[in-house]
Coordinates of C-alpha atoms in Angstrom, one line a residue:
Chain A
X1 CA 109.2 154.4 436.7
X2 CA 108.2 153.4 433.2
X3 CA 105.6 155.4 431.5
X4 CA 103.7 154.5 428.4
X5 CA 102.0 157.3 426.6
X6 CA 100.3 157.9 423.3
X7 CA 100.7 160.9 421.2
X8 CA 98.6 163.7 422.7
X9 CA 98.1 162.1 426.0
X10 CA 99.4 163.2 429.3
X11 CA 103.0 162.3 430.1
X12 CA 104.1 160.2 433.0
X13 CA 101.7 158.1 434.9
X14 CA 103.6 158.8 438.1
X15 CA 105.7 161.9 439.1
X16 CA 109.4 161.5 439.1
X17 CA 110.2 160.4 442.6
X18 CA 113.3 159.9 444.6
X19 CA 115.5 161.4 441.8
X20 CA 118.5 161.3 444.1
X21 CA 118.2 157.5 444.8
X22 CA 121.7 157.1 443.3
X23 CA 124.2 158.9 445.5
X24 CA 125.9 160.1 442.4
X25 CA 123.6 160.3 439.3
X26 CA 125.2 158.1 436.7
X27 CA 125.5 159.2 433.1
X28 CA 122.2 158.4 431.5
X29 CA 121.9 156.6 428.2
X30 CA 119.0 156.9 425.8
X31 CA 117.7 154.4 423.3
X32 CA 115.6 155.4 420.3
X33 CA 113.8 152.6 418.6
X34 CA 111.6 153.2 415.6
X35 CA 108.2 151.5 415.7
X36 CA 107.8 148.9 412.9
X37 CA 110.4 150.9 411.0
X38 CA 110.1 149.6 407.5
X39 CA 106.3 150.0 407.6
X40 CA 106.6 153.4 409.1
X41 CA 109.1 154.4 406.4
X42 CA 106.6 153.3 403.7
X43 CA 103.9 155.3 405.5
X44 CA 106.1 158.5 405.3
X45 CA 105.8 158.4 401.5
X46 CA 102.4 156.7 401.2
X47 CA 100.3 158.3 403.9
X48 CA 97.2 156.3 402.9
X49 CA 98.9 153.2 404.4
X50 CA 98.3 154.7 407.9
X51 CA 95.9 152.5 409.9
X52 CA 96.1 149.7 407.4
X53 CA 97.6 146.2 408.0
X54 CA 100.8 146.5 406.1
X55 CA 103.5 143.9 405.5
X56 CA 106.9 144.6 404.0
X57 CA 108.3 141.7 402.0
X58 CA 112.0 140.6 402.0
X59 CA 114.5 140.3 399.2
X60 CA 112.7 137.7 397.2
X61 CA 109.1 138.7 397.8
X62 CA 108.2 135.6 399.7
X63 CA 108.4 136.4 403.4
X64 CA 107.2 139.2 405.7
X65 CA 110.3 141.0 407.1
X66 CA 108.3 143.7 408.9
X67 CA 104.6 144.2 409.7
X68 CA 102.5 147.0 411.1
X69 CA 100.8 146.6 414.5
X70 CA 97.5 146.2 412.7
X71 CA 98.9 143.2 410.8
X72 CA 100.5 141.8 413.9
X73 CA 97.2 142.0 415.7
X74 CA 95.7 139.8 413.1
X75 CA 98.3 137.1 413.8
X76 CA 100.9 137.6 411.1
X77 CA 104.4 137.3 412.5
X78 CA 107.8 138.2 411.0
X79 CA 109.2 135.5 408.7
X80 CA 105.7 134.2 407.7
X81 CA 105.4 133.4 404.0
X82 CA 103.2 135.7 402.1
X83 CA 100.8 133.0 401.0
X84 CA 100.1 132.2 404.7
X85 CA 99.9 135.9 405.7
X86 CA 97.4 136.6 402.9
X87 CA 95.1 133.9 404.4
X88 CA 95.5 135.1 408.0
X89 CA 95.1 138.8 407.0
X90 CA 93.2 139.0 403.7
X91 CA 92.9 142.8 403.9
X92 CA 96.7 143.2 404.3
X93 CA 98.7 145.3 401.9
X94 CA 102.1 144.0 400.9
X95 CA 105.0 146.3 400.0
X96 CA 108.3 145.5 398.4
X97 CA 111.3 146.5 400.6
X98 CA 113.4 149.5 399.6
X99 CA 116.6 149.8 401.7
X100 CA 117.7 152.9 399.9
X101 CA 114.6 154.8 401.2
X102 CA 115.0 153.2 404.7
X103 CA 118.5 154.5 404.9
X104 CA 117.5 158.0 403.9
X105 CA 115.0 158.1 406.9
X106 CA 117.4 156.3 409.2
X107 CA 120.1 159.0 408.7
X108 CA 117.5 161.7 409.1
X109 CA 116.6 160.2 412.4
X110 CA 120.2 160.0 413.4
X111 CA 120.7 163.7 412.6
X112 CA 117.8 164.6 414.9
X113 CA 119.2 162.5 417.7
X114 CA 122.7 164.0 417.2
X115 CA 121.2 167.5 417.8
X116 CA 120.3 166.2 421.3
X117 CA 123.5 164.5 422.2
X118 CA 127.2 164.8 421.5
X119 CA 127.6 161.0 421.7
X120 CA 125.4 158.9 419.5
X121 CA 125.7 155.3 418.4
X122 CA 124.2 154.3 415.1
X123 CA 123.2 150.9 416.4
X124 CA 121.1 149.6 413.6
X125 CA 119.0 151.0 410.8
X126 CA 116.2 151.8 413.2
X127 CA 117.9 152.1 416.6
X128 CA 120.4 154.4 418.2
X129 CA 121.9 154.9 421.6
X130 CA 122.8 158.3 422.9
X131 CA 124.3 159.9 426.0
X132 CA 121.4 161.7 427.6
X133 CA 122.3 165.2 428.6
X134 CA 119.0 165.5 430.5
X135 CA 116.7 162.7 431.5
X136 CA 113.2 163.7 432.3
X137 CA 110.2 162.1 430.7
X138 CA 109.6 165.5 429.1
X139 CA 113.0 165.2 427.3
X140 CA 112.1 161.7 426.1
X141 CA 108.8 162.7 424.8
X142 CA 110.2 165.9 423.2
X143 CA 112.7 163.8 421.2
X144 CA 109.9 161.5 420.2
X145 CA 107.7 164.4 419.0
X146 CA 110.6 166.0 417.1
X147 CA 111.3 162.8 415.3
X148 CA 107.7 162.4 414.2
X149 CA 107.5 166.0 413.2
X150 CA 110.8 166.1 411.2
X151 CA 111.1 162.6 409.9
X152 CA 107.6 161.2 410.2
X153 CA 108.6 158.0 411.9
X154 CA 107.1 157.1 415.3
X155 CA 109.7 155.9 417.8
X156 CA 109.8 154.6 421.4
X157 CA 112.4 156.1 423.7
X158 CA 114.0 154.6 426.9
X159 CA 116.4 156.5 429.2
X160 CA 118.3 154.6 431.9
X161 CA 121.8 154.4 433.4
X162 CA 122.8 151.6 431.0
X163 CA 122.3 150.6 427.4
X164 CA 120.7 147.3 428.3
X165 CA 118.1 149.0 430.6
X166 CA 117.4 151.7 428.1
X167 CA 116.7 149.2 425.4
X168 CA 114.5 147.1 427.7
X169 CA 112.5 150.2 428.5
X170 CA 112.0 151.3 424.8
X171 CA 111.0 147.7 424.0
X172 CA 108.5 147.5 426.8
X173 CA 106.8 150.8 426.1
X174 CA 106.2 150.2 422.4
X175 CA 104.5 151.5 420.3
X176 CA 105.1 155.2 420.6
X177 CA 105.9 155.2 424.2
X178 CA 108.7 156.5 426.4
X179 CA 110.0 155.7 429.8
X180 CA 112.7 156.8 432.1
X181 CA 114.3 154.6 434.8
X182 CA 116.1 156.9 437.2
X183 CA 115.6 155.2 440.5
X184 CA 116.3 151.8 442.0
X185 CA 112.5 151.1 442.4
X186 CA 112.0 151.9 438.7
X187 CA 114.8 149.5 437.7
X188 CA 113.3 146.8 439.8
X189 CA 109.8 147.4 438.4
X190 CA 111.2 147.2 434.8
X191 CA 113.0 143.9 435.4
X192 CA 110.3 142.1 437.4
X193 CA 108.9 139.1 435.5
X194 CA 110.5 140.2 432.2
X195 CA 111.8 137.1 430.4
X196 CA 115.6 137.0 430.0
X197 CA 115.2 136.5 426.3
X198 CA 114.1 140.2 426.1
X199 CA 117.8 141.1 426.8
X200 CA 119.9 141.8 423.7
X201 CA 122.7 139.3 424.1
X202 CA 120.7 136.5 425.8
X203 CA 119.9 134.2 422.9
X204 CA 118.1 130.8 423.1
X205 CA 121.2 128.9 424.2
X206 CA 122.0 131.2 427.1
X207 CA 118.4 131.2 428.1
X208 CA 118.4 127.4 428.3
X209 CA 121.6 127.5 430.4
X210 CA 120.0 130.1 432.8
X211 CA 116.7 128.2 432.9
X212 CA 118.5 125.0 434.0
X213 CA 119.5 127.0 437.1
X214 CA 116.1 128.4 437.7
X215 CA 116.7 131.8 436.1
X216 CA 114.1 132.8 433.6
X217 CA 113.4 136.5 434.3
X218 CA 115.5 139.6 434.2
X219 CA 115.0 140.3 438.0
X220 CA 116.3 136.8 438.8
X221 CA 119.3 137.3 436.6
X222 CA 120.1 140.6 438.2
X223 CA 119.7 139.1 441.6
X224 CA 122.0 136.1 440.8
X225 CA 125.5 135.8 442.0
X226 CA 127.8 137.8 439.7
X227 CA 130.6 135.2 439.7
X228 CA 128.1 132.5 439.0
X229 CA 126.8 134.4 436.0
X230 CA 130.3 134.9 434.7
X231 CA 131.0 131.2 435.1
X232 CA 127.8 130.3 433.2
X233 CA 127.7 133.0 430.5
X234 CA 131.3 134.2 430.4
X235 CA 132.3 137.9 430.4
X236 CA 129.5 138.8 428.1
X237 CA 127.0 137.5 430.6
X238 CA 128.7 139.3 433.5
X239 CA 128.6 142.6 431.5
X240 CA 124.8 142.1 431.1
X241 CA 124.6 141.4 434.9
X242 CA 126.3 144.8 435.6
X243 CA 124.1 146.5 433.1
X244 CA 120.9 145.1 434.6
X245 CA 122.0 146.2 438.0
X246 CA 122.5 149.8 436.8
X247 CA 126.2 149.9 436.2
X248 CA 127.1 150.9 432.7
X249 CA 129.8 148.7 431.2
X250 CA 128.8 148.7 427.6
X251 CA 130.0 152.0 426.0
X252 CA 128.3 154.1 423.4
X253 CA 130.2 153.3 420.2
X254 CA 130.3 156.6 418.3
X255 CA 132.3 154.8 415.6
X256 CA 131.7 151.4 414.3
X257 CA 133.9 148.9 416.1
X258 CA 136.8 147.4 414.0
X259 CA 135.7 144.5 411.8
X260 CA 136.8 141.0 412.6
X261 CA 135.0 139.7 409.5
X262 CA 133.3 141.2 406.5
X263 CA 130.6 139.1 405.0
X264 CA 128.3 139.3 402.0
X265 CA 125.6 136.8 401.0
X266 CA 122.2 135.7 402.1
X267 CA 119.3 133.9 400.4
X268 CA 119.7 133.1 396.7
X269 CA 115.9 132.9 396.3
X270 CA 114.7 129.5 395.1
X271 CA 117.1 126.8 396.1
X272 CA 119.2 125.8 393.1
X273 CA 121.4 122.9 392.0
X274 CA 122.3 124.7 388.9
X275 CA 126.2 125.0 388.8
X276 CA 126.3 128.1 386.8
X277 CA 123.6 130.0 388.8
X278 CA 125.2 129.1 392.1
X279 CA 128.7 130.1 390.8
X280 CA 127.2 133.3 389.5
X281 CA 125.9 134.1 393.0
X282 CA 129.3 133.3 394.5
X283 CA 130.9 135.8 392.1
X284 CA 128.2 138.4 392.7
X285 CA 128.8 138.1 396.5
X286 CA 132.6 138.4 396.0
X287 CA 132.0 141.6 394.0
X288 CA 129.8 142.9 396.9
X289 CA 132.5 141.8 399.4
X290 CA 135.2 143.6 397.5
X291 CA 133.1 146.8 397.5
X292 CA 132.7 146.5 401.3
X293 CA 136.4 145.9 401.8
X294 CA 137.2 148.9 399.7
X295 CA 134.7 151.0 401.7
X296 CA 136.4 150.1 404.9
X297 CA 139.9 150.3 403.4
X298 CA 140.6 146.7 404.5
X299 CA 142.4 143.7 403.0
X300 CA 142.0 140.1 404.1
X301 CA 144.2 137.1 404.5
X302 CA 141.5 134.5 404.5
X303 CA 138.3 133.8 402.6
X304 CA 135.5 131.5 403.8
X305 CA 132.7 130.1 401.7
X306 CA 129.7 128.9 403.5
X307 CA 126.7 127.1 401.8
X308 CA 123.3 126.2 403.3
X309 CA 121.4 123.5 401.5
X310 CA 117.8 122.8 401.4
X311 CA 118.3 119.1 401.8
X312 CA 121.8 118.6 403.4
X313 CA 123.7 120.0 406.4
X314 CA 125.4 123.4 406.1
X315 CA 129.0 123.3 405.1
X316 CA 131.8 125.9 405.0
X317 CA 135.5 126.0 404.3
X318 CA 138.2 128.6 404.7
X319 CA 141.2 129.2 402.5
X320 CA 144.3 131.3 403.3
X321 CA 145.2 133.7 400.5
X322 CA 148.6 134.3 399.0
X323 CA 149.1 137.6 400.7
X324 CA 146.6 140.2 401.9
X325 CA 144.2 141.4 399.2
X326 CA 141.0 143.0 398.5
X327 CA 141.2 142.4 394.7
X328 CA 138.3 140.9 392.8
X329 CA 140.4 138.5 390.9
X330 CA 142.2 136.7 393.7
X331 CA 139.1 136.6 395.8
X332 CA 136.9 135.3 392.9
X333 CA 139.5 132.6 392.2
X334 CA 139.6 131.6 395.8
X335 CA 135.8 131.5 396.2
X336 CA 135.4 129.4 393.0
X337 CA 138.1 127.1 394.2
X338 CA 136.2 126.6 397.4
X339 CA 132.9 126.1 395.8
X340 CA 133.2 122.4 394.8
X341 CA 134.9 121.6 398.1
X342 CA 132.0 123.0 400.0
X343 CA 129.2 121.9 397.7
X344 CA 128.8 118.4 399.1
X345 CA 126.9 116.4 398.1
X346 CA 127.2 117.9 394.7
X347 CA 123.5 117.5 393.9
X348 CA 122.3 119.3 397.0
X349 CA 120.2 122.4 396.4
X350 CA 121.8 125.6 397.7
X351 CA 119.5 128.2 399.1
X352 CA 121.8 130.4 401.3
X353 CA 125.5 131.4 401.0
X354 CA 128.0 133.6 402.7
X355 CA 131.4 134.8 401.4
X356 CA 133.4 135.9 404.4
X357 CA 136.7 137.8 404.5
X358 CA 138.7 137.1 407.6
X359 CA 142.0 138.1 409.2
X360 CA 141.5 141.7 408.2
X361 CA 144.1 144.4 408.1
X362 CA 143.9 148.1 407.4
X363 CA 145.1 148.4 403.8
X364 CA 148.1 150.5 404.8
X365 CA 149.2 147.9 407.4
X366 CA 148.9 144.7 405.2
X367 CA 151.8 142.3 405.3
X368 CA 152.9 141.1 401.8
X369 CA 153.4 137.4 401.5
X370 CA 156.9 135.9 401.1
X371 CA 155.4 133.9 398.2
X372 CA 153.6 136.8 396.7
X373 CA 156.6 137.7 394.5
X374 CA 156.0 139.3 391.2
X375 CA 158.7 137.1 389.7
X376 CA 156.5 134.0 390.5
X377 CA 153.6 135.4 388.5
X378 CA 152.9 136.4 385.0
X379 CA 153.6 140.2 385.1
X380 CA 151.5 140.8 381.9
X381 CA 148.5 139.0 383.5
X382 CA 149.0 141.1 386.6
X383 CA 149.0 144.3 384.6
X384 CA 145.9 143.2 382.6
X385 CA 144.0 142.3 385.8
X386 CA 144.9 145.5 387.6
X387 CA 143.9 147.6 384.6
X388 CA 140.6 145.7 384.3
X389 CA 139.8 146.3 388.0
X390 CA 140.7 150.0 387.7
X391 CA 138.5 150.5 384.7
X392 CA 135.6 148.6 386.4
X393 CA 135.9 150.8 389.4
X394 CA 136.0 153.9 387.3
X395 CA 133.0 152.9 385.2
X396 CA 131.0 151.9 388.3
X397 CA 131.9 155.1 390.1
X398 CA 130.7 157.1 387.1
X399 CA 127.7 155.1 385.8
X400 CA 126.5 153.4 389.0
X401 CA 127.1 150.6 391.4
X402 CA 127.8 147.3 389.6
X403 CA 127.0 148.8 386.2
X404 CA 130.0 146.7 385.1
X405 CA 130.3 143.3 386.6
X406 CA 131.8 139.9 385.9
X407 CA 130.4 138.0 382.9
X408 CA 130.2 135.0 385.2
X409 CA 127.1 136.7 386.8
X410 CA 125.1 136.7 383.6
X411 CA 122.9 133.7 384.7
X412 CA 121.5 136.2 387.3
X413 CA 119.9 138.5 384.6
X414 CA 116.6 138.2 386.5
X415 CA 118.3 139.4 389.7
X416 CA 120.1 142.2 388.1
X417 CA 117.0 143.4 386.3
X418 CA 115.6 144.6 389.6
X419 CA 117.4 147.7 390.9
X420 CA 116.2 146.9 394.5
X421 CA 118.4 143.9 394.5
X422 CA 121.5 146.1 394.3
X423 CA 121.0 147.6 397.7
X424 CA 120.7 145.5 400.8
X425 CA 120.5 146.2 404.5
X426 CA 124.3 145.4 404.8
X427 CA 125.0 148.2 402.3
X428 CA 123.9 150.7 404.9
X429 CA 127.3 151.5 406.4
X430 CA 128.3 152.7 409.8
X431 CA 125.9 150.6 412.0
X432 CA 127.5 149.1 415.0
X433 CA 125.1 146.2 414.9
X434 CA 123.9 144.3 411.8
Chain B
X1 CA 98.3 139.4 386.1
X2 CA 96.0 141.5 388.2
X3 CA 92.4 140.5 388.9
X4 CA 91.4 143.9 390.3
X5 CA 92.5 147.2 391.6
X6 CA 91.6 149.5 394.5
X7 CA 91.8 153.3 394.3
X8 CA 91.5 155.9 397.1
X9 CA 88.1 157.6 396.9
X10 CA 89.9 161.0 397.2
X11 CA 91.6 160.4 393.8
X12 CA 88.3 160.4 391.9
X13 CA 86.2 163.5 391.1
X14 CA 82.6 163.6 392.6
X15 CA 81.1 163.9 389.1
X16 CA 82.3 160.4 388.3
X17 CA 80.5 159.0 391.3
X18 CA 77.2 160.5 390.1
X19 CA 77.7 159.4 386.5
X20 CA 78.9 155.9 387.1
X21 CA 77.2 155.0 390.4
X22 CA 80.4 154.5 392.0
X23 CA 79.1 154.7 395.6
X24 CA 78.4 151.0 395.6
X25 CA 82.1 150.4 395.0
X26 CA 83.2 152.1 398.2
X27 CA 84.8 149.9 400.8
X28 CA 86.6 150.6 404.1
X29 CA 89.7 148.6 404.7
X30 CA 90.5 148.0 408.4
X31 CA 91.0 151.1 410.4
X32 CA 92.0 153.3 407.5
X33 CA 90.3 156.7 407.4
X34 CA 90.5 156.8 403.6
X35 CA 87.8 154.9 401.8
X36 CA 88.7 153.0 398.7
X37 CA 86.9 151.9 395.6
X38 CA 87.3 148.4 394.3
X39 CA 87.2 147.5 390.6
X40 CA 87.3 143.7 390.1
X41 CA 87.1 141.8 386.8
X42 CA 84.5 139.4 388.2
X43 CA 82.2 142.4 389.2
X44 CA 78.7 142.5 387.7
X45 CA 79.7 145.7 386.0
X46 CA 83.3 145.4 384.7
X47 CA 84.9 148.8 384.8
X48 CA 88.2 150.6 385.5
X49 CA 89.2 154.2 386.2
X50 CA 91.3 155.5 383.3
X51 CA 93.4 158.5 382.7
X52 CA 93.2 159.1 379.0
X53 CA 93.2 162.1 376.7
X54 CA 93.8 164.4 379.6
X55 CA 91.0 163.4 381.8
X56 CA 90.0 160.7 384.3
X57 CA 87.1 158.5 383.2
X58 CA 85.4 155.2 384.0
X59 CA 85.6 152.7 381.2
X60 CA 84.4 149.2 380.5
X61 CA 87.2 146.8 381.3
X62 CA 88.0 144.8 378.2
X63 CA 85.3 142.5 376.8
X64 CA 84.2 139.9 379.3
X65 CA 81.1 138.5 377.7
X66 CA 80.0 140.1 374.5
X67 CA 80.4 137.5 371.8
X68 CA 79.1 139.8 369.2
X69 CA 81.8 142.3 369.7
X70 CA 85.0 142.3 367.6
X71 CA 87.0 143.1 370.7
X72 CA 89.2 140.4 372.3
X73 CA 87.3 138.6 375.0
X74 CA 89.6 139.3 377.9
X75 CA 90.5 142.2 380.2
X76 CA 94.2 142.1 379.6
X77 CA 96.6 142.8 376.7
X78 CA 100.0 141.2 376.5
X79 CA 102.7 143.8 376.0
X80 CA 104.5 141.3 373.7
X81 CA 101.4 141.1 371.5
X82 CA 101.0 144.8 371.5
X83 CA 104.7 145.3 370.6
X84 CA 104.3 142.6 367.8
X85 CA 101.6 144.7 366.2
X86 CA 98.8 142.1 366.9
X87 CA 96.5 144.9 368.3
X88 CA 97.3 147.4 365.6
X89 CA 94.0 146.8 363.8
X90 CA 92.2 148.0 366.9
X91 CA 94.2 151.3 366.9
X92 CA 95.1 151.0 370.6
X93 CA 95.9 154.2 372.5
X94 CA 98.0 154.2 375.6
X95 CA 96.4 155.1 378.9
X96 CA 97.0 154.9 382.7
X97 CA 94.9 153.0 385.1
X98 CA 95.2 155.0 388.3
X99 CA 95.4 152.6 391.3
X100 CA 96.7 152.4 394.9
X101 CA 96.5 148.6 395.4
X102 CA 96.3 145.6 393.1
X103 CA 94.9 142.2 393.8
X104 CA 96.3 139.0 392.6
X105 CA 95.4 135.5 393.9
X106 CA 94.4 137.0 397.3
X107 CA 97.4 139.2 397.7
X108 CA 97.0 143.0 397.8
X109 CA 100.1 144.7 396.6
X110 CA 101.0 148.3 396.8
X111 CA 100.9 150.4 393.6
X112 CA 102.7 153.8 393.6
X113 CA 100.8 155.5 390.8
X114 CA 99.0 153.2 388.5
X115 CA 99.2 150.6 385.7
X116 CA 99.6 150.9 382.0
X117 CA 96.7 150.1 379.7
X118 CA 95.4 150.6 376.2
X119 CA 92.1 152.0 375.1
X120 CA 90.4 150.6 372.0
X121 CA 87.0 151.3 370.6
X122 CA 84.2 148.8 369.8
X123 CA 81.8 148.8 366.9
X124 CA 79.7 151.6 368.6
X125 CA 82.9 153.7 369.0
X126 CA 82.6 153.1 372.8
X127 CA 86.1 153.0 374.4
X128 CA 87.2 150.0 376.4
X129 CA 90.3 149.7 378.5
X130 CA 92.6 146.7 378.6
X131 CA 95.3 146.2 381.3
X132 CA 98.8 145.7 379.9
X133 CA 100.6 142.7 381.2
X134 CA 104.2 141.3 380.9
X135 CA 106.1 138.3 382.2
X136 CA 106.2 138.5 385.9
X137 CA 109.5 139.4 387.7
X138 CA 110.8 136.8 390.1
X139 CA 109.7 139.0 392.9
X140 CA 106.2 139.4 391.7
X141 CA 105.9 135.7 390.9
X142 CA 107.1 134.8 394.4
X143 CA 104.6 137.4 395.9
X144 CA 101.5 136.4 393.9
X145 CA 102.4 133.0 392.4
X146 CA 101.3 134.4 389.0
X147 CA 103.6 134.2 385.9
X148 CA 102.2 137.5 384.5
X149 CA 102.1 140.9 386.0
X150 CA 100.7 144.3 385.2
X151 CA 103.0 147.0 383.7
X152 CA 103.5 149.4 386.5
X153 CA 104.0 153.1 386.0
X154 CA 107.4 154.2 387.3
X155 CA 107.7 151.3 389.7
X156 CA 109.5 147.9 389.7
X157 CA 108.2 145.0 391.7

């Protein structure tokens, strides 16, 4: 059974029935999902925003990245430019994003959930999965009330035998609802008529494939032949099939899975054809990438630069490095070498970029290159570079993140002037999802 | 720049409502339980709340239409002009314009505490407040499409 309740209202619409429908009760999994998290976080420190249509703006102040239910009701969607949103919802209040603050509340939420469970997955800034020690509706609502009392953020909670079902429940009972699916009938009720695109892991392309075989809803997918689903959507699809049918195959990841890639980048604001400005962004993203590699104690063997243009197709190119590294200098050189190769046609306006480290190794396990012989390089230059990187790290550790950065990034004085630009969603470490 | 501000009713003392007929400025936004007061430059009576000399007052906002007055005929003071000493002859005094929201080109943006302003006196020694402005940050310009922005107290947009 799925129950949707509001604060202060009675709990479940139906009593828990048939609790022993499963011959052996499976381990239950809970999913906590904050309701319009960024807006709720702003309301924690600005209580007067409660009840108002509020939109949180993204990194460049141009698009809505989160909106309150009041703003959503007026027709403003995520990703809408502010000049359109202001027309649709003239009473709306627009707030600049603050990922440092969102992380503070996110970790407080995580601490509360950890008090309830020995196994918690920090899934994303506003979501976590946990192994549910008890699984009544009262437990779900208790957790919900504890989170609003201690953190101030309203959440929706789903409890089910699998991660996929738990997430589907919390999504379907929003806002500030909770639900528990213990029984076979509750599972069927949850899935019936729910579009497959509601499942995390079924994106547009998979949905099109399924639709071409007449499968558009979760209940149809769950009822489909397992082998057929595997054939159509590979193992990932089969995993979801098991999960929809109540068998848990996706584990709770208490530690972040090992990285295959580490990437930094994103929008550069207004699209630019300015060589120096784009190169400055490349170097800035390399510095952020190096910081991330240092955090994870990783080195990389490959570097990819990917550029998205306003008026030309996306291009990317990868280069193998001369030995595993996480040093600023070799990665900066590699990225700047890639830049003219990728920037085609040369007059195209760049508006997105990603610098991606690949073939990652734990630092202690890295394999030196046969060609990376000190005798082949200028030892004095090596010493100078190493000394410079050490001093940079020490100054930044003491004064503040990126207090000292490459002179090549000076064309971004406007970006550096805003402290909020120094902390992005990807700087919140430990999440298992983005 | 900033064409107008909104402040929560709870931030202003009751005496001010009686003295300056502020009731007519009260508006309710959406489902909020907290009424606000709007102070817009195009209003018939051009005023702003001001924290100055240890108290909160309501002052005339700049000089919108008095050609006889020596005061600059605007509601805003460029910080660059102030820093360059161009307002020195008016003996400007710093003040804070308390506000919760600002309005620019149809966009309401959140204000944490307030805006910086200057108070100057006219020929009758009556104080007027001017809102300080500076070149807009990229973020503010994207948000409001205006190249100037108010100087915010303890806040970066």
